[in-house]
């Protein structure tokens, strides 16, 4: 049994993308689900890959927490509606929604295909739109709730991920608009902009070997703290924003990025130069 501070004691949460790409470490959705459960929430673990959500559930159960798996494709309206119904049926209500699904893709405005554009918007933006569309009415009826959208620093800085950046920027705009429309119903809506963290998904798309080590070192050194970020850093931030400790915070974007947004890349050059390129 894990020690709990009870930040979200008795609350019911849905986390979309609550599984994690296989590999070492933990994704942001998996970490958010585990921390929410650790802090007292009952969590519906939603993922396209049921076996990934199952792993998250095993982790939560081993710590004495409450969770259930719900396999769904969150790009589909009918599955999102069923997901919200499942949370209410399993745990009685819905207080928290973490919109975590996302996948980065490289490309400029010229070489991004229409298919890649549509896919990026589907995965990174449509999922949050649909999950929120069916969650908000339940929260309105009960008089409040908290939604946390996992965006990215790609929405705030150029990095050659045109469609992904546009979708994550749209997610921030959606965050602010939802905060406006539903604040008087007691619903807070915030976004997190994670930086260059190392999750299993990032590792899986990196070239293996010395190049991967080099990229890991760059991700750490690019931030002011010079230490690596993990899914847990996002999980704790999401749990804070979902909790009553954040009761007067809405429409905000919380960077979780070791300060990379607050320094000019030029000033980090000495740190980055010190890492030998393979
Ligand atoms: N890793 C980073 O450096 C980083 C940086 C900034 C933002 N983010 C954001 O964090 C979030 C999670 O990233 P991660 O690295 O933990 O990814 P991840 O791939 O480990 O986890 C995402 C999960 O979402 C699930 N999923 C994908 N499409 C789905 C769908 N249509 N319906 C249901 N589930 C679906 C996947 O099966 C997977 O288990 C994403 O939104 C990503 O854009 C990550």
Coordinates of C-alpha atoms and ligand atoms in Angstrom, one line a residue:
X1 CA 0.0 0.0 0.0
X2 CA 1.4 3.4 -1.0
X3 CA 1.2 6.5 1.2
X4 CA -1.5 8.9 0.0
X5 CA -1.9 12.7 0.6
X6 CA -5.5 12.4 -0.8
X7 CA -5.3 15.3 -3.2
X8 CA -8.2 13.9 -5.3
X9 CA -9.7 11.6 -2.6
X10 CA -13.1 10.2 -3.7
X11 CA -13.0 11.8 -7.2
X12 CA -13.6 9.9 -10.4
X13 CA -11.3 10.4 -13.3
X14 CA -11.0 9.4 -17.0
X15 CA -7.5 9.4 -18.5
X16 CA -7.3 8.9 -22.2
X17 CA -4.2 7.2 -23.5
X18 CA -3.7 5.8 -20.1
X19 CA -1.4 3.0 -21.4
X20 CA 2.1 3.6 -22.5
X21 CA 4.1 2.6 -25.6
X22 CA 6.0 -0.5 -24.6
X23 CA 9.6 0.2 -23.3
X24 CA 11.5 1.5 -20.4
X25 CA 10.0 4.3 -18.4
X26 CA 6.5 5.6 -18.3
X27 CA 4.3 7.7 -20.6
X28 CA 2.5 10.8 -19.4
X29 CA -1.0 9.2 -19.4
X30 CA 0.1 6.2 -17.5
X31 CA 1.9 8.4 -14.9
X32 CA -1.1 10.7 -14.6
X33 CA -3.5 7.7 -14.0
X34 CA -1.1 6.1 -11.4
X35 CA -0.6 9.4 -9.5
X36 CA -4.4 10.2 -9.6
X37 CA -5.1 6.8 -8.2
X38 CA -2.3 7.2 -5.6
X39 CA -4.0 10.5 -4.5
X40 CA -7.4 8.8 -4.0
X41 CA -9.2 8.9 -7.4
X42 CA -11.0 6.0 -9.1
X43 CA -9.7 6.0 -12.6
X44 CA -11.1 4.8 -15.9
X45 CA -8.1 3.8 -18.0
X46 CA -8.9 4.4 -21.7
X47 CA -6.6 3.2 -24.5
X48 CA -6.8 1.9 -28.0
X49 CA -4.6 -0.9 -26.8
X50 CA -6.4 -2.7 -23.9
X51 CA -3.2 -4.5 -22.9
X52 CA -1.4 -1.2 -22.3
X53 CA -4.2 0.1 -20.1
X54 CA -4.2 -3.3 -18.4
X55 CA -0.5 -2.8 -17.4
X56 CA -1.4 0.6 -15.9
X57 CA -4.3 -1.1 -14.0
X58 CA -1.9 -3.7 -12.6
X59 CA 0.4 -1.0 -11.4
X60 CA -2.5 0.8 -9.7
X61 CA -3.9 -2.4 -8.2
X62 CA -0.5 -3.3 -6.8
X63 CA -0.6 0.0 -4.9
X64 CA -4.1 -0.6 -3.6
X65 CA -5.8 1.9 -5.9
X66 CA -9.1 1.7 -7.9
X67 CA -9.1 1.6 -11.7
X68 CA -10.8 -0.1 -14.6
X69 CA -9.8 -0.6 -18.2
X70 CA -11.9 0.7 -21.1
X71 CA -10.7 -0.1 -24.6
X72 CA -11.7 2.6 -27.1
X73 CA -10.7 4.6 -30.1
X74 CA -11.1 8.1 -28.8
X75 CA -11.2 9.6 -32.3
X76 CA -14.7 8.1 -32.6
X77 CA -17.7 10.0 -31.0
X78 CA -19.7 6.9 -30.2
X79 CA -16.8 5.3 -28.3
X80 CA -16.2 8.6 -26.4
X81 CA -19.9 8.6 -25.4
X82 CA -19.6 5.0 -24.2
X83 CA -16.4 5.8 -22.3
X84 CA -18.2 8.5 -20.3
X85 CA -21.1 6.2 -19.6
X86 CA -18.7 3.5 -18.5
X87 CA -17.0 5.8 -16.0
X88 CA -20.3 6.8 -14.5
X89 CA -21.5 3.2 -14.4
X90 CA -18.3 2.0 -12.8
X91 CA -17.7 4.7 -10.3
X92 CA -21.0 6.7 -10.0
X93 CA -19.9 10.1 -11.4
X94 CA -17.2 12.0 -13.3
X95 CA -15.0 14.8 -11.8
X96 CA -11.7 14.7 -13.8
X97 CA -10.8 14.3 -17.4
X98 CA -7.2 14.1 -18.6
X99 CA -7.0 14.4 -22.4
X100 CA -3.6 12.8 -22.9
X101 CA -3.6 11.2 -26.3
X102 CA -1.1 12.5 -28.8
X103 CA 1.6 11.6 -31.3
X104 CA 4.3 13.8 -32.7
X105 CA 5.1 13.9 -36.4
X106 CA 7.8 15.7 -38.3
X107 CA 7.2 17.9 -41.4
X108 CA 7.1 21.4 -42.7
X109 CA 4.1 23.2 -44.3
X110 CA 5.4 22.1 -47.7
X111 CA 6.1 18.4 -47.1
X112 CA 3.3 17.6 -44.7
X113 CA 0.7 15.6 -46.7
X114 CA -3.0 16.2 -46.3
X115 CA -3.3 12.7 -44.8
X116 CA -0.6 13.5 -42.2
X117 CA -2.3 16.8 -41.4
X118 CA -5.7 15.1 -40.9
X119 CA -4.1 12.3 -38.8
X120 CA -2.3 14.7 -36.5
X121 CA -5.4 16.8 -35.9
X122 CA -7.5 13.6 -35.3
X123 CA -5.1 12.1 -32.7
X124 CA -4.0 15.3 -31.0
X125 CA -7.1 17.5 -31.1
X126 CA -10.2 15.6 -32.1
X127 CA -9.7 13.1 -29.2
X128 CA -9.7 15.9 -26.7
X129 CA -12.7 17.6 -28.4
X130 CA -14.8 14.4 -28.4
X131 CA -13.8 13.2 -24.9
X132 CA -14.6 16.7 -23.5
X133 CA -17.9 17.0 -25.5
X134 CA -19.4 14.0 -23.6
X135 CA -17.7 14.6 -20.3
X136 CA -18.7 18.3 -19.8
X137 CA -22.5 17.7 -19.6
X138 CA -21.9 15.2 -16.7
X139 CA -19.7 17.7 -14.9
X140 CA -22.2 20.5 -15.5
X141 CA -25.0 18.4 -14.0
X142 CA -23.0 17.7 -10.9
X143 CA -21.8 21.3 -10.6
X144 CA -18.1 21.1 -11.4
X145 CA -15.1 19.3 -12.6
X146 CA -11.6 19.6 -13.9
X147 CA -10.2 19.0 -17.4
X148 CA -6.4 18.8 -18.1
X149 CA -5.3 18.8 -21.7
X150 CA -1.8 17.5 -22.4
X151 CA -0.4 19.9 -25.1
X152 CA 3.3 20.4 -25.8
X153 CA 6.0 23.1 -26.0
X154 CA 5.8 22.4 -29.8
X155 CA 2.7 24.6 -29.7
X156 CA 4.8 27.5 -28.4
X157 CA 8.2 27.1 -30.2
X158 CA 9.1 26.1 -33.7
X159 CA 10.6 22.6 -34.0
X160 CA 9.6 21.3 -37.5
X161 CA 6.5 19.4 -36.4
X162 CA 4.0 21.5 -38.4
X163 CA 0.8 19.5 -38.1
X164 CA 1.5 18.3 -34.5
X165 CA 2.3 21.9 -33.4
X166 CA -0.9 23.2 -35.0
X167 CA -2.9 20.5 -33.3
X168 CA -1.3 21.2 -29.9
X169 CA -1.7 24.9 -30.4
X170 CA -5.4 24.2 -31.2
X171 CA -5.6 22.3 -27.9
X172 CA -4.4 25.3 -26.0
X173 CA -7.0 27.5 -27.8
X174 CA -9.6 24.9 -27.0
X175 CA -8.5 24.9 -23.3
X176 CA -9.0 28.7 -23.0
X177 CA -12.4 28.6 -24.8
X178 CA -13.7 25.7 -22.7
X179 CA -12.5 27.5 -19.5
X180 CA -14.5 30.6 -20.7
X181 CA -17.7 28.7 -21.6
X182 CA -17.9 26.4 -18.5
X183 CA -16.3 28.4 -15.7
X184 CA -19.6 29.4 -14.3
X185 CA -20.6 25.7 -14.1
X186 CA -17.6 25.1 -11.8
X187 CA -15.5 23.4 -14.5
X188 CA -11.8 24.3 -14.7
X189 CA -9.9 23.6 -17.9
X190 CA -6.1 23.8 -18.0
X191 CA -3.3 22.6 -20.3
X192 CA 0.1 21.3 -19.6
X193 CA 2.9 21.9 -22.1
X194 CA 5.5 19.2 -21.5
X195 CA 9.0 19.8 -22.8
X196 CA 11.6 17.3 -24.1
X197 CA 10.8 14.5 -21.7
X198 CA 12.0 10.9 -22.3
X199 CA 9.0 8.6 -22.5
X200 CA 8.9 5.1 -24.0
X201 CA 7.2 6.6 -27.1
X202 CA 10.1 9.0 -27.6
X203 CA 12.7 6.2 -27.1
X204 CA 10.8 4.0 -29.6
X205 CA 11.0 6.5 -32.4
X206 CA 14.7 7.4 -31.6
X207 CA 17.6 5.7 -33.4
X208 CA 19.1 3.2 -31.0
X209 CA 22.6 3.1 -29.7
X210 CA 25.0 6.0 -29.3
X211 CA 22.6 8.3 -31.1
X212 CA 19.9 7.6 -28.5
X213 CA 22.3 8.3 -25.7
X214 CA 23.3 11.6 -27.4
X215 CA 19.6 12.6 -27.8
X216 CA 18.8 11.8 -24.2
X217 CA 21.7 14.0 -23.1
X218 CA 20.6 16.8 -25.3
X219 CA 17.0 16.6 -23.9
X220 CA 18.4 16.9 -20.4
X221 CA 20.9 19.6 -21.1
X222 CA 18.5 21.8 -23.1
X223 CA 16.7 22.7 -19.9
X224 CA 17.9 25.0 -17.1
X225 CA 18.0 22.2 -14.6
X226 CA 20.2 19.9 -16.7
X227 CA 18.3 16.8 -15.6
X228 CA 16.0 14.4 -17.6
X229 CA 12.2 14.8 -17.5
X230 CA 9.9 11.9 -17.2
X231 CA 6.2 11.0 -17.5
X232 CA 5.9 11.4 -13.7
X233 CA 6.7 15.1 -13.9
X234 CA 3.6 15.5 -16.1
X235 CA 1.6 13.1 -13.9
X236 CA 2.1 15.1 -10.8
X237 CA 1.4 18.4 -12.6
X238 CA -1.9 16.9 -14.0
X239 CA -2.9 15.7 -10.6
X240 CA -2.3 19.2 -9.1
X241 CA -4.3 20.9 -11.8
X242 CA -7.1 18.3 -11.4
X243 CA -7.2 18.7 -7.6
X244 CA -9.0 21.3 -5.4
X245 CA -5.5 22.7 -4.6
X246 CA -5.8 24.4 -8.1
X247 CA -9.4 25.6 -7.4
X248 CA -8.7 29.2 -8.7
X249 CA -6.6 28.1 -11.7
X250 CA -8.4 27.9 -15.1
X251 CA -7.6 28.7 -18.7
X252 CA -3.9 28.3 -17.9
X253 CA -1.0 26.6 -19.6
X254 CA 1.5 25.1 -17.3
X255 CA 4.9 24.4 -18.8
X256 CA 6.6 21.3 -17.5
X257 CA 9.9 21.7 -19.4
X258 CA 12.9 22.4 -17.1
X259 CA 12.7 26.1 -18.2
X260 CA 13.4 25.7 -21.9
X261 CA 10.8 28.3 -22.8
X262 CA 12.4 30.9 -20.5
X263 CA 15.9 31.0 -22.0
X264 CA 17.3 31.8 -25.4
X265 CA 18.9 28.7 -27.1
X266 CA 22.1 30.7 -27.5
X267 CA 22.6 30.8 -23.7
X268 CA 22.4 27.0 -23.5
X269 CA 25.0 26.5 -26.2
X270 CA 27.9 26.0 -23.8
X271 CA 26.1 23.2 -22.1
X272 CA 25.1 21.5 -25.4
X273 CA 28.6 21.9 -26.9
X274 CA 30.0 19.9 -24.0
X275 CA 28.1 16.8 -25.2
X276 CA 30.1 14.8 -27.7
X277 CA 28.2 14.0 -30.9
X278 CA 28.5 10.3 -31.8
Ligands
LIG1 N1 7.1 12.5 -24.7 C1 7.3 13.8 -24.9 O1 8.5 14.3 -24.9 C2 6.2 14.7 -25.0 C3 6.4 16.0 -25.1 C4 5.3 16.9 -25.2 C5 4.0 16.4 -25.2 N2 3.8 15.1 -25.1 C6 2.4 14.6 -25.1 O2 2.2 13.7 -24.1 C7 1.2 12.7 -24.5 C8 1.6 11.3 -24.3 O3 2.8 11.0 -24.8 P1 3.6 9.7 -24.4 O4 5.0 9.9 -24.8 O5 3.3 9.3 -23.0 O6 2.8 8.7 -25.4 P2 2.4 7.1 -25.4 O7 2.4 6.7 -26.8 O8 3.3 6.3 -24.5 O9 1.0 7.1 -24.8 C9 -0.1 7.4 -25.5 C10 -1.2 6.3 -25.4 O10 -2.3 6.8 -26.2 C11 -2.9 5.7 -26.9 N3 -3.7 6.1 -28.0 C12 -3.2 6.5 -29.2 N4 -4.2 6.8 -30.0 C13 -5.4 6.5 -29.4 C14 -6.8 6.6 -29.7 N5 -7.2 7.0 -30.9 N6 -7.7 6.2 -28.8 C15 -7.3 5.7 -27.5 N7 -5.9 5.7 -27.2 C16 -5.0 6.1 -28.1 C17 -1.7 4.8 -27.2 O11 -2.1 3.4 -27.4 C18 -0.8 5.0 -26.1 O12 -0.9 4.0 -25.1 C19 0.9 13.1 -26.0 O13 -0.2 13.9 -26.0 C20 2.1 13.8 -26.4 O14 1.9 14.6 -27.5 C21 4.9 14.2 -25.0

